mmCIF file of C-alpha atoms in Angstrom:
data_model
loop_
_atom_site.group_PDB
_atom_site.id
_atom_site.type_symbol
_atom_site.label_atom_id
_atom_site.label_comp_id
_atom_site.label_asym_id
_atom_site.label_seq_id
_atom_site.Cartn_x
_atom_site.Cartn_y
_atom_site.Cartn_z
ATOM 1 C CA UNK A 21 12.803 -38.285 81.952
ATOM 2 C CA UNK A 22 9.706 -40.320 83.634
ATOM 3 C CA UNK A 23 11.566 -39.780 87.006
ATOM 4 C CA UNK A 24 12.205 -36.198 86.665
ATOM 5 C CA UNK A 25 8.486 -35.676 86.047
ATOM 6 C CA UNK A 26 7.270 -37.638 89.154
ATOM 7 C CA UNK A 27 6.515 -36.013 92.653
ATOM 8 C CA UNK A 28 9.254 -35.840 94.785
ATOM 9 C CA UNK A 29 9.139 -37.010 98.856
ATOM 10 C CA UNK A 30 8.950 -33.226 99.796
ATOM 11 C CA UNK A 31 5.290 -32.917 97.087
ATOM 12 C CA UNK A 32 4.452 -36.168 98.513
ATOM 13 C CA UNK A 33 4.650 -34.724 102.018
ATOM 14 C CA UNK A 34 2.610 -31.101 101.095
ATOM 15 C CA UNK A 35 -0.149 -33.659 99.816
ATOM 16 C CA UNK A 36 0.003 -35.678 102.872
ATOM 17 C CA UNK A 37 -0.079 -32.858 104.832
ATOM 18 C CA UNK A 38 -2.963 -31.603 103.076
ATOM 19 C CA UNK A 39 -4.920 -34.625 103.079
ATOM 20 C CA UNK A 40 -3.992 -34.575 107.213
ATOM 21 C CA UNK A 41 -5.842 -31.517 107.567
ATOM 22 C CA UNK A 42 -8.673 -32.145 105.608
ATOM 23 C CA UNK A 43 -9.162 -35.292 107.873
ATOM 24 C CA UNK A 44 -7.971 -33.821 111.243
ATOM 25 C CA UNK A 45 -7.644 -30.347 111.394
ATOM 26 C CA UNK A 46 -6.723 -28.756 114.671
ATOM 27 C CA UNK A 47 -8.695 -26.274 116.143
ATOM 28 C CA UNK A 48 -8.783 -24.424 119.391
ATOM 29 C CA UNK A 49 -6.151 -24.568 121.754
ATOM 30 C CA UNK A 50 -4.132 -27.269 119.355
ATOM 31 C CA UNK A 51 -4.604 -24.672 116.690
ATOM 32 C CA UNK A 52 -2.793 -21.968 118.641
ATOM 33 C CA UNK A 53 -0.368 -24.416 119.727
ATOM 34 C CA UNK A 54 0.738 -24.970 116.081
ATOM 35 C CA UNK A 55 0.874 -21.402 115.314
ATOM 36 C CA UNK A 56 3.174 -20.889 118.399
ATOM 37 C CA UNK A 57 5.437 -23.185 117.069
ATOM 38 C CA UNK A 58 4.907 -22.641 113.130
ATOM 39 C CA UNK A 59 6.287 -18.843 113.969
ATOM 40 C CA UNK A 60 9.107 -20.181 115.467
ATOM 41 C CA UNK A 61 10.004 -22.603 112.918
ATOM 42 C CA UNK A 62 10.077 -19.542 110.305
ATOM 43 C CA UNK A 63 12.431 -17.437 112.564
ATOM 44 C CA UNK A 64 14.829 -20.507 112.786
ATOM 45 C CA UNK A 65 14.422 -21.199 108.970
ATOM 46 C CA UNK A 66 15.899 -17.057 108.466
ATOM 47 C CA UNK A 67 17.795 -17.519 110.757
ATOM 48 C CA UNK A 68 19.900 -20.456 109.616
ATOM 49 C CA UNK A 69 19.130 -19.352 105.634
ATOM 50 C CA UNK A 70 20.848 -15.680 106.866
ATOM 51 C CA UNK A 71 24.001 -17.480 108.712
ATOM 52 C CA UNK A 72 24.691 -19.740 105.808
ATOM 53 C CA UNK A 73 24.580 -17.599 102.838
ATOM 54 C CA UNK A 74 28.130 -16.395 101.445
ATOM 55 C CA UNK A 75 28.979 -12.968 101.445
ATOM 56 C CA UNK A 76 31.952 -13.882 99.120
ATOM 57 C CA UNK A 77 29.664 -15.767 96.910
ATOM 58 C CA UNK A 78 27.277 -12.416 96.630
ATOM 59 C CA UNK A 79 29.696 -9.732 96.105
ATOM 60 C CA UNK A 80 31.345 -12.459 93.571
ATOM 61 C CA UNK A 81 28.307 -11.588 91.508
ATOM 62 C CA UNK A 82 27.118 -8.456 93.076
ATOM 63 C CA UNK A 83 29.008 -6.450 89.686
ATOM 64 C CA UNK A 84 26.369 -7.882 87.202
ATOM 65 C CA UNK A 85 23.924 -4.993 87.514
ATOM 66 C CA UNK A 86 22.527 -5.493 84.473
ATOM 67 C CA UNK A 87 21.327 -9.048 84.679
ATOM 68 C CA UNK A 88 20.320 -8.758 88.112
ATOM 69 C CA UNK A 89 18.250 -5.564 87.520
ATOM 70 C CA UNK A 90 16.550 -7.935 84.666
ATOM 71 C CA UNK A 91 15.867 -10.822 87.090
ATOM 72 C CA UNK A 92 13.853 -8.084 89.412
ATOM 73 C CA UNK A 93 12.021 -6.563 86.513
ATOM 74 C CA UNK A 94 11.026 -10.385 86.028
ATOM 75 C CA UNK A 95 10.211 -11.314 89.558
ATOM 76 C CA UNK A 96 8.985 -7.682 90.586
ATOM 77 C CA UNK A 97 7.562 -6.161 87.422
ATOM 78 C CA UNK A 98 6.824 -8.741 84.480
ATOM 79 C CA UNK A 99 4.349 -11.069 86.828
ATOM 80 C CA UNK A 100 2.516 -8.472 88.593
ATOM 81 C CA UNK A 101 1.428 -7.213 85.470
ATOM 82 C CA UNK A 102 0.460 -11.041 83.927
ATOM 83 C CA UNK A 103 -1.379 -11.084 87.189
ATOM 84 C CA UNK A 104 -3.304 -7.917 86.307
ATOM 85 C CA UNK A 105 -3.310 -7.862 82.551
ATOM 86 C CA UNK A 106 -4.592 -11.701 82.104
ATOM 87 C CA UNK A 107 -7.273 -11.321 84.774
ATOM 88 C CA UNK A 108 -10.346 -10.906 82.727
ATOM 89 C CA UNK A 109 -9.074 -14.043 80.947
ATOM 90 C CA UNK A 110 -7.992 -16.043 83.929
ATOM 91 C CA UNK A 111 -10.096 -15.325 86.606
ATOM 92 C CA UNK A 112 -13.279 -16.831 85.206
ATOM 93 C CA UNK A 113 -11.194 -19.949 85.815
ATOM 94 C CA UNK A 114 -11.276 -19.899 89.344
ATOM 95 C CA UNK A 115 -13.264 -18.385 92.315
ATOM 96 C CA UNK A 116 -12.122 -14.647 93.192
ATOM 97 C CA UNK A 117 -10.271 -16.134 96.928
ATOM 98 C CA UNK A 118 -7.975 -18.146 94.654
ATOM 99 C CA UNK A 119 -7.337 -15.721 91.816
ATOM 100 C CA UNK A 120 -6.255 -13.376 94.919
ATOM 101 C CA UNK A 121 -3.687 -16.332 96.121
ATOM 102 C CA UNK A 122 -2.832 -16.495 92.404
ATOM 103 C CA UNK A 123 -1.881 -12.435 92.362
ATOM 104 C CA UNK A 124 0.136 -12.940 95.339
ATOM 105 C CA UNK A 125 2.008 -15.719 94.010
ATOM 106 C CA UNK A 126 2.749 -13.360 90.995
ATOM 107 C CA UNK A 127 3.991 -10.747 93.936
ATOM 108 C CA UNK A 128 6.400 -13.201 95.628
ATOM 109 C CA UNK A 129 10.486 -13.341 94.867
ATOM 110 C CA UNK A 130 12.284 -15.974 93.365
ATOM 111 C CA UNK A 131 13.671 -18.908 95.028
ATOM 112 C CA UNK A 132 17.348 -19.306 96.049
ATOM 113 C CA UNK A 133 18.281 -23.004 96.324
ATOM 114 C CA UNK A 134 16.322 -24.510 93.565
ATOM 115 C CA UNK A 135 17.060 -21.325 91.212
ATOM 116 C CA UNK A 136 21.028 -21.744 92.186
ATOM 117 C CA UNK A 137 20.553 -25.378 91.682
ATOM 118 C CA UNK A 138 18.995 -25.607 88.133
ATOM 119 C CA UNK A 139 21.432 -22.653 86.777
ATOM 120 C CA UNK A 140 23.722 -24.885 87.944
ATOM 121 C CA UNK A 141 22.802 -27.981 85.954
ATOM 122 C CA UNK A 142 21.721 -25.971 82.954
ATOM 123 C CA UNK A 143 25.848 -24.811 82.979
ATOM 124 C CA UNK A 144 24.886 -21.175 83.936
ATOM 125 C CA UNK A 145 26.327 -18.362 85.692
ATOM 126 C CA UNK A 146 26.143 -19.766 88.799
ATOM 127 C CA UNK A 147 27.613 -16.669 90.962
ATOM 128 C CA UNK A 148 25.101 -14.312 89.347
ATOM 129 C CA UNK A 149 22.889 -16.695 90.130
ATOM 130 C CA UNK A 150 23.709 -16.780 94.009
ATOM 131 C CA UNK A 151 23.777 -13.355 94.256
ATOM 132 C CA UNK A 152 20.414 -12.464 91.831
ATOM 133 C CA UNK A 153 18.330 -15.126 94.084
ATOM 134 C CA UNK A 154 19.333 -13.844 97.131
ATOM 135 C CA UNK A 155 18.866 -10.248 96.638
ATOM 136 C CA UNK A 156 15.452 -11.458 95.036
ATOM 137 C CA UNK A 157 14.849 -13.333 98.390
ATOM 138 C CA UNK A 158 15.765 -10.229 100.879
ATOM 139 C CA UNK A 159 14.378 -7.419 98.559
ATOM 140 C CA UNK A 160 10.661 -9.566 98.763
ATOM 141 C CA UNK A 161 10.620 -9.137 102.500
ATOM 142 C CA UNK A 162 9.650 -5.059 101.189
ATOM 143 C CA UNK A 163 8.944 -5.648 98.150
ATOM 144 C CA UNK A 164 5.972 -8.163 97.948
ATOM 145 C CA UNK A 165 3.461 -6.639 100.917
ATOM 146 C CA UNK A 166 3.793 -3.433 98.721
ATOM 147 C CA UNK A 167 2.509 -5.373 95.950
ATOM 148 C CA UNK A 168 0.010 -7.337 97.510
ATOM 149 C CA UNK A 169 -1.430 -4.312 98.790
ATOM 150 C CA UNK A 170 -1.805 -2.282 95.326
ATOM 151 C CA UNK A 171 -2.874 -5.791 93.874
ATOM 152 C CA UNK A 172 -5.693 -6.061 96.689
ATOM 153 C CA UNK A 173 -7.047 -2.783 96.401
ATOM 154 C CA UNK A 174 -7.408 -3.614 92.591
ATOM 155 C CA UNK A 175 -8.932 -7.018 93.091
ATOM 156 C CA UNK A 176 -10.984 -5.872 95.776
ATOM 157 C CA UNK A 177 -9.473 -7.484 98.345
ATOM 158 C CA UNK A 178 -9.350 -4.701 100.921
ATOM 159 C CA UNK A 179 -6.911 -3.082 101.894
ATOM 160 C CA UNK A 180 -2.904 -3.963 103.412
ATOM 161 C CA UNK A 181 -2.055 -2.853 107.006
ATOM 162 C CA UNK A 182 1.169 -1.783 107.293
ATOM 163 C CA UNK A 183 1.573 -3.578 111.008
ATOM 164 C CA UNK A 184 1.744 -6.462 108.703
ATOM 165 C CA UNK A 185 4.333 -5.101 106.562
ATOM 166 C CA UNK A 186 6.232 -4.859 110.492
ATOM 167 C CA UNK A 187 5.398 -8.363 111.216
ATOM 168 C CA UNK A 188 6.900 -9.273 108.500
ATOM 169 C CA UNK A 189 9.869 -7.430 108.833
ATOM 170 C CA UNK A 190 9.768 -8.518 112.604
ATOM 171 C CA UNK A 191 9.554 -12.461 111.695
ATOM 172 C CA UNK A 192 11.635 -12.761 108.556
ATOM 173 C CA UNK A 193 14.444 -9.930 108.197
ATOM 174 C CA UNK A 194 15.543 -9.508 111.975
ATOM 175 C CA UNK A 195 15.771 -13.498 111.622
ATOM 176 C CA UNK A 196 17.874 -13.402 108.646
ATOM 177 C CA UNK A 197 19.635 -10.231 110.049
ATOM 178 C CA UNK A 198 20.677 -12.085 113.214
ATOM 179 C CA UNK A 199 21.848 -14.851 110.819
ATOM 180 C CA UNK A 200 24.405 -13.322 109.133
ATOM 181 C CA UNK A 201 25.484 -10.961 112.104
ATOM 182 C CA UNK A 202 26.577 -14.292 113.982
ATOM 183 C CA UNK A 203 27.795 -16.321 110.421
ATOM 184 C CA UNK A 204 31.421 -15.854 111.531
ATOM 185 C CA UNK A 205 31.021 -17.774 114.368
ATOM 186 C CA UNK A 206 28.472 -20.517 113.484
ATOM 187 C CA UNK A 207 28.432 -20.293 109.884
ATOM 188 C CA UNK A 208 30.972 -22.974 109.073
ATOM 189 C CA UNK A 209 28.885 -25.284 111.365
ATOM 190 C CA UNK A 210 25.390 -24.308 109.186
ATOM 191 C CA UNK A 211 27.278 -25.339 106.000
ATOM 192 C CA UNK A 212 28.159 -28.554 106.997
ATOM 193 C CA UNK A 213 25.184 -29.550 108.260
ATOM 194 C CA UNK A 214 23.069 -28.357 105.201
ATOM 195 C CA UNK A 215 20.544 -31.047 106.402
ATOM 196 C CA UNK A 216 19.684 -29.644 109.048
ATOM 197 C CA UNK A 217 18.747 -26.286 106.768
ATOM 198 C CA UNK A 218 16.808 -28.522 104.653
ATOM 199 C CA UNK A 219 14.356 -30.008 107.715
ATOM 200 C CA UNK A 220 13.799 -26.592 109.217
ATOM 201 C CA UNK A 221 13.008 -25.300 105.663
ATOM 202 C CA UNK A 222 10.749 -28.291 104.529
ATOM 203 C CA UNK A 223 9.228 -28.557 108.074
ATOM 204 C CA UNK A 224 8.435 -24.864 108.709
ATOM 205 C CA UNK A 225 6.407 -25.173 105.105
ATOM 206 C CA UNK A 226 4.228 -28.356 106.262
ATOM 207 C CA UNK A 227 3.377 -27.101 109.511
ATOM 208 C CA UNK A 228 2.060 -23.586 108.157
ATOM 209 C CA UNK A 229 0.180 -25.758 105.242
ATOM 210 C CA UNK A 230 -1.560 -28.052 108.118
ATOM 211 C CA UNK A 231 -2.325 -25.374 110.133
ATOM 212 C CA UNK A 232 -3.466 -23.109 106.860
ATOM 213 C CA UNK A 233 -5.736 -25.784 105.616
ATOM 214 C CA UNK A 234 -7.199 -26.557 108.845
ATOM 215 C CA UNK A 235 -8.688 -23.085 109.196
ATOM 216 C CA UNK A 236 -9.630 -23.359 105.330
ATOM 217 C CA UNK A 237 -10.973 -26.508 105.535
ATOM 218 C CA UNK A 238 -12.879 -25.872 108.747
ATOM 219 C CA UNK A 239 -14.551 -22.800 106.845
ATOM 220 C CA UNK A 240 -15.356 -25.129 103.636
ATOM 221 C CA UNK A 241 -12.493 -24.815 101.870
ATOM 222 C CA UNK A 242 -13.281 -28.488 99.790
ATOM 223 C CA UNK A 243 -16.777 -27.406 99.525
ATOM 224 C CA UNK A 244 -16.053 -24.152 97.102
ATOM 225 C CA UNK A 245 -13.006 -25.740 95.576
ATOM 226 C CA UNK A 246 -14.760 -28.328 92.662
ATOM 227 C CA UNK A 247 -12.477 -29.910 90.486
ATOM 228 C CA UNK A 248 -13.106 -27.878 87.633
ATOM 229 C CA UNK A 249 -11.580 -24.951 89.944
ATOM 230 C CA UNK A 250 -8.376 -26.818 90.618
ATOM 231 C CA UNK A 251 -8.095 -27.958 86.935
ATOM 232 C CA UNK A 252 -8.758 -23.819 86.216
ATOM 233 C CA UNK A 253 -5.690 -22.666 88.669
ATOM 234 C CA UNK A 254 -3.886 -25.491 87.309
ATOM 235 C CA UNK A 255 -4.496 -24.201 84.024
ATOM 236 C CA UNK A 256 -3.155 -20.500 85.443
ATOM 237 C CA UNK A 257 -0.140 -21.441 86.824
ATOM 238 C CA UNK A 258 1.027 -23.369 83.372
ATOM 239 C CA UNK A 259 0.206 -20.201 81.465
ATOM 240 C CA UNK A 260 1.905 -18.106 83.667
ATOM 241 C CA UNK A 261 5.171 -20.718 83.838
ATOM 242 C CA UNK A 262 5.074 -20.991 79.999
ATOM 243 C CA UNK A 263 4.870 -16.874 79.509
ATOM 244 C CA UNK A 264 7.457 -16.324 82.329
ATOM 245 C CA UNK A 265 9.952 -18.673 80.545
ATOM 246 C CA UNK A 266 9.480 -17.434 77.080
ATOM 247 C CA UNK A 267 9.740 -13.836 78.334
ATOM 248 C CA UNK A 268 12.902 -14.421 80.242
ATOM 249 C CA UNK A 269 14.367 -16.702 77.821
ATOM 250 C CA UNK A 270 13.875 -14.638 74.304
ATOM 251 C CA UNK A 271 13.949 -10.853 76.792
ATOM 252 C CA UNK A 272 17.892 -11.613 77.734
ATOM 253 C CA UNK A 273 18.897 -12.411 74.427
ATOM 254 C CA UNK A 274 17.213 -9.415 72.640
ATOM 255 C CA UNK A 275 19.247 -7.367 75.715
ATOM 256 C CA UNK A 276 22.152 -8.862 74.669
ATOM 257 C CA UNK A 277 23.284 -11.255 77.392
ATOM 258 C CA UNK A 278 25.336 -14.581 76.098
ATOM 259 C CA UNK A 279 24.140 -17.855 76.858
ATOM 260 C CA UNK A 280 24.968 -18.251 80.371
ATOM 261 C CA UNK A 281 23.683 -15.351 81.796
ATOM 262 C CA UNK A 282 20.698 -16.071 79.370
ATOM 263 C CA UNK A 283 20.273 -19.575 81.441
ATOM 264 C CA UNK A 284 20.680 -17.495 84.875
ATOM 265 C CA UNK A 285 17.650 -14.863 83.985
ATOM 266 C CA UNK A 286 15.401 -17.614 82.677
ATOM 267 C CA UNK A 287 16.052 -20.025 85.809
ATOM 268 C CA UNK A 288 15.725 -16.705 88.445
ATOM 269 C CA UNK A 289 13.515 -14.608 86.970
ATOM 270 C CA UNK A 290 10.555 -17.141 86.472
ATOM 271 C CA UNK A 291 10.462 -18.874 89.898
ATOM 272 C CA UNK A 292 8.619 -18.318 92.527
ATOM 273 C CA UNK A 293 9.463 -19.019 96.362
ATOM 274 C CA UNK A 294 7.141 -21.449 98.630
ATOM 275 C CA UNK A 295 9.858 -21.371 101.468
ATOM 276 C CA UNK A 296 9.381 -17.173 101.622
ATOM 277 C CA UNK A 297 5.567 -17.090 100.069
ATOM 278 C CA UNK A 298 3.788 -19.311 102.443
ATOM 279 C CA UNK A 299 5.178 -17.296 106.009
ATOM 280 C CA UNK A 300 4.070 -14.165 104.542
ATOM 281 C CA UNK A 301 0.907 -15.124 103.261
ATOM 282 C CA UNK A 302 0.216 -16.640 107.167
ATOM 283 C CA UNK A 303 0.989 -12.930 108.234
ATOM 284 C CA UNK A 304 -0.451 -10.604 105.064
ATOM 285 C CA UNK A 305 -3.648 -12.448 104.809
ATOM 286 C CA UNK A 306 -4.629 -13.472 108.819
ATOM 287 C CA UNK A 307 -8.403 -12.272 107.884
ATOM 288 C CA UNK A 308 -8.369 -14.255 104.575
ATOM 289 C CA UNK A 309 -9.022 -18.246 103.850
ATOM 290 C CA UNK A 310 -5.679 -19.193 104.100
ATOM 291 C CA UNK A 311 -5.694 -22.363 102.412
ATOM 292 C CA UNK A 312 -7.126 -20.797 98.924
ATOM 293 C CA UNK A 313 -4.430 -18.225 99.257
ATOM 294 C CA UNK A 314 -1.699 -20.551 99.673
ATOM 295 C CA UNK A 315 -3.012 -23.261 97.149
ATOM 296 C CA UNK A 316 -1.522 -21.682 93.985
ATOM 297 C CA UNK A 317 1.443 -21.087 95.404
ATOM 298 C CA UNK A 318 1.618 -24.996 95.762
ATOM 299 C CA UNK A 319 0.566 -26.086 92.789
ATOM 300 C CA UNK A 320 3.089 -23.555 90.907
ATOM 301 C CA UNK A 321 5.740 -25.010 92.792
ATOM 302 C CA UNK A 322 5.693 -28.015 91.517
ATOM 303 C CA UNK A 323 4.853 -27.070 88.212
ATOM 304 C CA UNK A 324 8.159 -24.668 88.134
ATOM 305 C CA UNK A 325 9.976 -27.860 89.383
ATOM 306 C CA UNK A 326 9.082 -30.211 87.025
ATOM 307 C CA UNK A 327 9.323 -27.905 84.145
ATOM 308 C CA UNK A 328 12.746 -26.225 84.615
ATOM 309 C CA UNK A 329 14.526 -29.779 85.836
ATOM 310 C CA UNK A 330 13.344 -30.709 81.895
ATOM 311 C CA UNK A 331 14.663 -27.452 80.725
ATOM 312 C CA UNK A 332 18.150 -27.329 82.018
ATOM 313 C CA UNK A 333 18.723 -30.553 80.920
ATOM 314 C CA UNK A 334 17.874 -29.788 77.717
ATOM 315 C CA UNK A 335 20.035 -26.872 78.137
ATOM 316 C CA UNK A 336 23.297 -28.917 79.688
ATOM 317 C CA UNK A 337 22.389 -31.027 76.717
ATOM 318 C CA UNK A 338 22.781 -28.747 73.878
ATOM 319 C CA UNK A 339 26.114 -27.232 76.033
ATOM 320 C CA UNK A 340 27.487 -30.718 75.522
ATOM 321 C CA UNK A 341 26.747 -30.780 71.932
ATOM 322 C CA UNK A 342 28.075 -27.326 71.423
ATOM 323 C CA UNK A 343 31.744 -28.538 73.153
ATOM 324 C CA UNK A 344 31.549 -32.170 70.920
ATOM 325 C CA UNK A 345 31.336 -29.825 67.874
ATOM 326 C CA UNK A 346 33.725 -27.508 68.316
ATOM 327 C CA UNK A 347 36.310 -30.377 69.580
ATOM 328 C CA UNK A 348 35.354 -32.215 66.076
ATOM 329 C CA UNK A 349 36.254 -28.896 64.394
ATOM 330 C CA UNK A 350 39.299 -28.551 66.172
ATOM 331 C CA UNK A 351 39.971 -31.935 65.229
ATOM 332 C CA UNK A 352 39.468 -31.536 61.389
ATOM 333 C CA UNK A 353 41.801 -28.593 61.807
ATOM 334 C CA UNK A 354 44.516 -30.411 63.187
ATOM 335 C CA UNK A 355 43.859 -32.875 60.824
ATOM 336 C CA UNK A 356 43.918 -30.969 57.590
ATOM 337 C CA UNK A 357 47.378 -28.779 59.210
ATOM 338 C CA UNK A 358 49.045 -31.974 59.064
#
C-alpha cells in the first residue's frame, strides 16, 4: 500500500524538471529553441498515440452508448460546472491565475492509458473502457477550447481566439489523423515498441513543463505562489477528485449500470489528461503565465494516480471476495446434494 502511495520516476521527473527551471530557465534564443522542438515532440506524441490505437478495440465498445454518453457528461459536463459552482468557495484558496489553470483542468478529457489501465485492474469493462477514453481523448481536441473560452469569459480571463482553436486542431488532430491513416502499415511496429510511445509521451510533457515554468518563473512565478497557495490548490484538486469519484461511482448505479461498467464510468469519467492538457494549455493560453496554468493540472495528476491505484484494488479485492463466496456456496450445494 506504502508503495502505491509513493511518487513514481515519471512525478519524480515533473519535479525535477520543475526544480530545473526554477534554477536555469532558458530564455531567448534557447527558449525558442525548446519551443521548436517541444511542438514537434507533441506532433510525434499524436502521431504515434493515432497509429497505435485499435480500431477493433473501439468499435468492440463503440455499442455502449449509454455508458459512454455518461463518461462525457462526467468529463464534459459534471466538472465544468464543480469548476463554476464551487468557485466562491474555492477560489479564495488560491490566486485568480491558478483558479483559471484549475477551470481548465476541469475543461480537459480523460486520460486513455492510465484510465484503460486501472479499469483494467479494478476487473472492469475494459473495451468500453478503450473506446470511452479515446473518444474522450479526440472529442477534447473541440471540446475543451470551447470550454475554456465560456469558462474565461466568466472568470474574467478574456476572451478565446478561435486561431487557437486551429492551432490546436493543426498540432494535435492532423497528428493523430495522420496516425491512424498510416496504422496499417506501421501500426504493428508502434505496438511492439510501446516504449518508444511511452518516451515521446513522458518527454513531450517535461519539455513543455521546463519551458512553461521558465517563462513563469522568469515573470515571478515562486514569488506569488506562497505555500499556503499550493496547500489551497492542493486542497482543490482533492475536493474535486473526491466529488468526481462519488458522483461517478453512486451516478452509474442509480442509472442502472452493473458493476463493471460501474468500475469503467468511475475510472473514465473522473480523470483528467496531462499528456493532452499541458499541449493545449501551451497553445490556448500563449498570453497567460503558463506555469500557474499548468500547475493544477500537475498536482491533480498525481493525486488521480495515487487515489484510483488504491481504489481499484480495493475494487479487484472485493471481485475476489465476491468469486470465493459464491465458489463456497457452490460448494455447500454440492455438498448438501450429496
Amino acid at each position: 500500500m506504502l508503495r502505491r502511495l509513493l511518487p513514481d520516476r515519471f512525478t519524480c521527473a515533473l519535479l525535477g524538471t520543475v526544480l530545473l527551471a526554477s534554477m536555469l530557465p532558458c530564455r531567448g534564443v534557447t527558449a525558442q529553441a525548446f519551443g521548436v522542438l517541444t511542438d514537434a515532440a507533441i506532433a510525434l506524441l499524436f502521431f504515434l498515440h493515432g497509429a497505435k490505437l485499435s480500431r477493433a478495440s473501439v468499435l468492440a465498445g463503440i455499442t455502449h452508448w449509454r455508458l459512454h454518453l455518461t463518461v462525457l457528461a462526467s468529463t464534459f459536463v459534471l466538472f465544468p460546472l464543480m469548476g463554476l459552482l464551487l468557485r466562491p468557495l474555492l477560489s479564495p484558496l488560491v490566486t485568480p491565475g491558478l483558479y483559471l489553470g484549475v477551470l481548465f483542468l476541469c475543461a480537459l478529457p480523460s486520460t486513455v492509458q492510465s484510465s484503460i489501465a486501472f479499469t483494467s485492474m479494478a476487473r472492469g469493462n475494459v473495451s468500453a473502457a478503450v473506446c470511452a477514453a479515446s473518444a474522450s481523448s479526440l472529442l477534447g481536441i473541440f471540446i475543451t477550447p470551447l470550454l475554456v473560452g465560456v469558462m474565461m469569459e466568466s472568470h474574467g480571463g478574456g476572451e478565446l481566439s478561435w486561431d487557437a482553436v486551429g492551432e490546436i486542431v493543426l498540432q494535435l488532430l492532423v497528428p493523430f489523423v495522420a496516425g491512424q491513416v498510416t496504422q496499417r502499415w506501421i501500426g504493428g511496429w508502434v505496438q511492439r515498441h510501446r516504449a518508444l510511445v511511452g518516451v515521446v509521451d513522458q518527454g513531450s510533457i517535461l519539455l513543455v513543463v521546463y519551458t512553461a515554468f521558465s517563462a513563469s518563473v522568469l515573470q515571478g512565478l515562486w514569488k506569488h505562489t506562497p505555500l499556503p497557495v499550493l496547500g489551497g490548490l492542493l486542497v482543490i484538486c482533492g475536493v474535486l477528485l473526491a466529488l468526481a469519484l462519488l458522483l461517478t461511482r453512486y451516478g452509474s448505479r442509480a442509472l442502472g449500470f452493473g458493476k463493471q461498467d460501474e468500475i469503467t464510468i468511475v475510472f473514465c469519467g473522473s480523470k483528467k489528461s496531462l499528456a493532452s492538457g499541458i499541449p493545449m494549455a501551451k497553445v490556448l493560453f500563449a498570453g497567460h503565465p503558463l506555469g500557474m496554468i499548468v500547475l493544477p493540472i500537475m498536482l491533480f495528476h498525481q493525486i488521480q494516480l495515487m487515489v484510483c491505484a488504491v481504489l481499484a484494488r480495493q475494487y479487484a479485492r472485493r471481485d475476489d471476495a465476491a468469486a470465493e463466496s459464491m465458489s463456497h456456496d457452490a460448494s455447500l450445494d454440492d455438498a448438501q446434494a450429496d
